[in-house]
PDB file of C-alpha atoms in Angstrom:
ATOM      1  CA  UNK C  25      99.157  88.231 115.918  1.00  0.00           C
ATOM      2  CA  UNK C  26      99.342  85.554 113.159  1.00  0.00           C
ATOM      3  CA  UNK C  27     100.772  82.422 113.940  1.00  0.00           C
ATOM      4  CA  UNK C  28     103.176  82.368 111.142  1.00  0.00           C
ATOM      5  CA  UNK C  29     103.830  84.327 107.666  1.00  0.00           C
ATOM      6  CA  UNK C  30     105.461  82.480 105.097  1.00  0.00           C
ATOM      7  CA  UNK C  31     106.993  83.788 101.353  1.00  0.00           C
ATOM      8  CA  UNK C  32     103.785  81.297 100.264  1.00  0.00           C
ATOM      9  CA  UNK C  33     101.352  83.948 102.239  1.00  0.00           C
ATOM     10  CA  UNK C  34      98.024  84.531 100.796  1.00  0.00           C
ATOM     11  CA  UNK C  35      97.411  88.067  99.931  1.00  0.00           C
ATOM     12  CA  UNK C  36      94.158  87.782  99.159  1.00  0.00           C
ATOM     13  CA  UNK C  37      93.839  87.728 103.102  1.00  0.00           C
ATOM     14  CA  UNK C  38      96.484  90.811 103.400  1.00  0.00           C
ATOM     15  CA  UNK C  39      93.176  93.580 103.725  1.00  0.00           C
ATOM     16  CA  UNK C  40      91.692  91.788 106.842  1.00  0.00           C
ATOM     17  CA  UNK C  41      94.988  90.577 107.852  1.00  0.00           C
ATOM     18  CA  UNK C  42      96.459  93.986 108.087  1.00  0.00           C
ATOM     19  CA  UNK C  43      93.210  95.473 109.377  1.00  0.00           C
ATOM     20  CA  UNK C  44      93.320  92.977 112.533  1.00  0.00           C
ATOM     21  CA  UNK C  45      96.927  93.445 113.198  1.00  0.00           C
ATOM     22  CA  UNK C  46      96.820  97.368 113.253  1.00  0.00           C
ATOM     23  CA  UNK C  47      94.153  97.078 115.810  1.00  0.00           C
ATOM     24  CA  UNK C  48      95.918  94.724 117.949  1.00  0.00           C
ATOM     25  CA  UNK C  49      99.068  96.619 117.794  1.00  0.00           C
ATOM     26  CA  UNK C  50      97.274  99.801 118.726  1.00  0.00           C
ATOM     27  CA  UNK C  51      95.644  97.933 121.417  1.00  0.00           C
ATOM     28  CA  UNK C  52      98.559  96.873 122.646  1.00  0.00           C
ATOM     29  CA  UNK C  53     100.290 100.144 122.658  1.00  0.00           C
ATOM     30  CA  UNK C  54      97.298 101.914 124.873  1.00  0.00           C
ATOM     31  CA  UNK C  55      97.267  98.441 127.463  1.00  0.00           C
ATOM     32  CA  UNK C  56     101.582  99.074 127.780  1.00  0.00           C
ATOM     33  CA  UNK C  57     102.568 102.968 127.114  1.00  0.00           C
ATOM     34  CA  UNK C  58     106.074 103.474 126.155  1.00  0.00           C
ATOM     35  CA  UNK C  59     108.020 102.028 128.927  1.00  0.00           C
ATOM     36  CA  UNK C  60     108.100  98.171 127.712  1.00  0.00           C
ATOM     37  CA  UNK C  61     109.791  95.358 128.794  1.00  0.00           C
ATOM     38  CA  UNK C  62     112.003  93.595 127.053  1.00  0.00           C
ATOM     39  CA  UNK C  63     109.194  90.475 126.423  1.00  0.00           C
ATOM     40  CA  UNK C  64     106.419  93.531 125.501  1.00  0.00           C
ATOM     41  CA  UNK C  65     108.991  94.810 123.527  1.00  0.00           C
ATOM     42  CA  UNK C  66     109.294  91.991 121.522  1.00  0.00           C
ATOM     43  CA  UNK C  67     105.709  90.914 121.011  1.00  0.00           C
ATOM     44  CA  UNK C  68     105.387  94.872 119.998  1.00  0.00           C
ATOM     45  CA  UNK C  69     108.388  94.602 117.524  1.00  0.00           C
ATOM     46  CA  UNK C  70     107.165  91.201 116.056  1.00  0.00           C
ATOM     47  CA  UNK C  71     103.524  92.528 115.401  1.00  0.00           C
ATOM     48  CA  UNK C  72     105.277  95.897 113.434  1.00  0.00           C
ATOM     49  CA  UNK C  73     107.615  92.789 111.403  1.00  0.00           C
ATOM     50  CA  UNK C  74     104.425  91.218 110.286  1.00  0.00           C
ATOM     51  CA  UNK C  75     102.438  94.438 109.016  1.00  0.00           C
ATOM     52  CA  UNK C  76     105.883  95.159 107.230  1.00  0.00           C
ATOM     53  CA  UNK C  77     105.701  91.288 105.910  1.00  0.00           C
ATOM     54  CA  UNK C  78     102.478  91.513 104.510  1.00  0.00           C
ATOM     55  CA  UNK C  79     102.705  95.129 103.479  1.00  0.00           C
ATOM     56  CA  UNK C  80     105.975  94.114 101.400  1.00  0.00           C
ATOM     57  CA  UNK C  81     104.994  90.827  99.950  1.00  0.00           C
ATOM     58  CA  UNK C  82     102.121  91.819  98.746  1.00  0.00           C
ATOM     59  CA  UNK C  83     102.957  95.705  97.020  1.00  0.00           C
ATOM     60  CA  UNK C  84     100.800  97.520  99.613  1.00  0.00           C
ATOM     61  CA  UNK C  85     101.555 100.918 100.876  1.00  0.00           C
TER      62      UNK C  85
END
């Protein structure tokens, strides 16, 4: 995950960026199956908030 997106976020880093944070989430989603806690849950729900951020802020579908 990113440390932290900002509205001043770089989208000139949003191709990598995105790139890295689809893997991890898929990662993540083979390591924990369906049946998360409520912490994995979380972490899981933040990573899908910061694709959305990035895929938002900077136009990209």
């Amino acid at each position: 995950m990113l440390d932290r997106l900002e509205s001043d976020y770089d989208c000139s880093n949003a191709g990598e960026d995105l790139q890295r944070l689809k893997q991890e989430l898929a990662q993540f989603d083979a390591e924990n199956g369906r049946n998360l806690s409520p912490e994995a849950a979380e972490i899981r729900n933040r990573m899908e908030n910061q694709i959305r951020f990035i895929q938002n802020k900077c136009d990209i579908r």
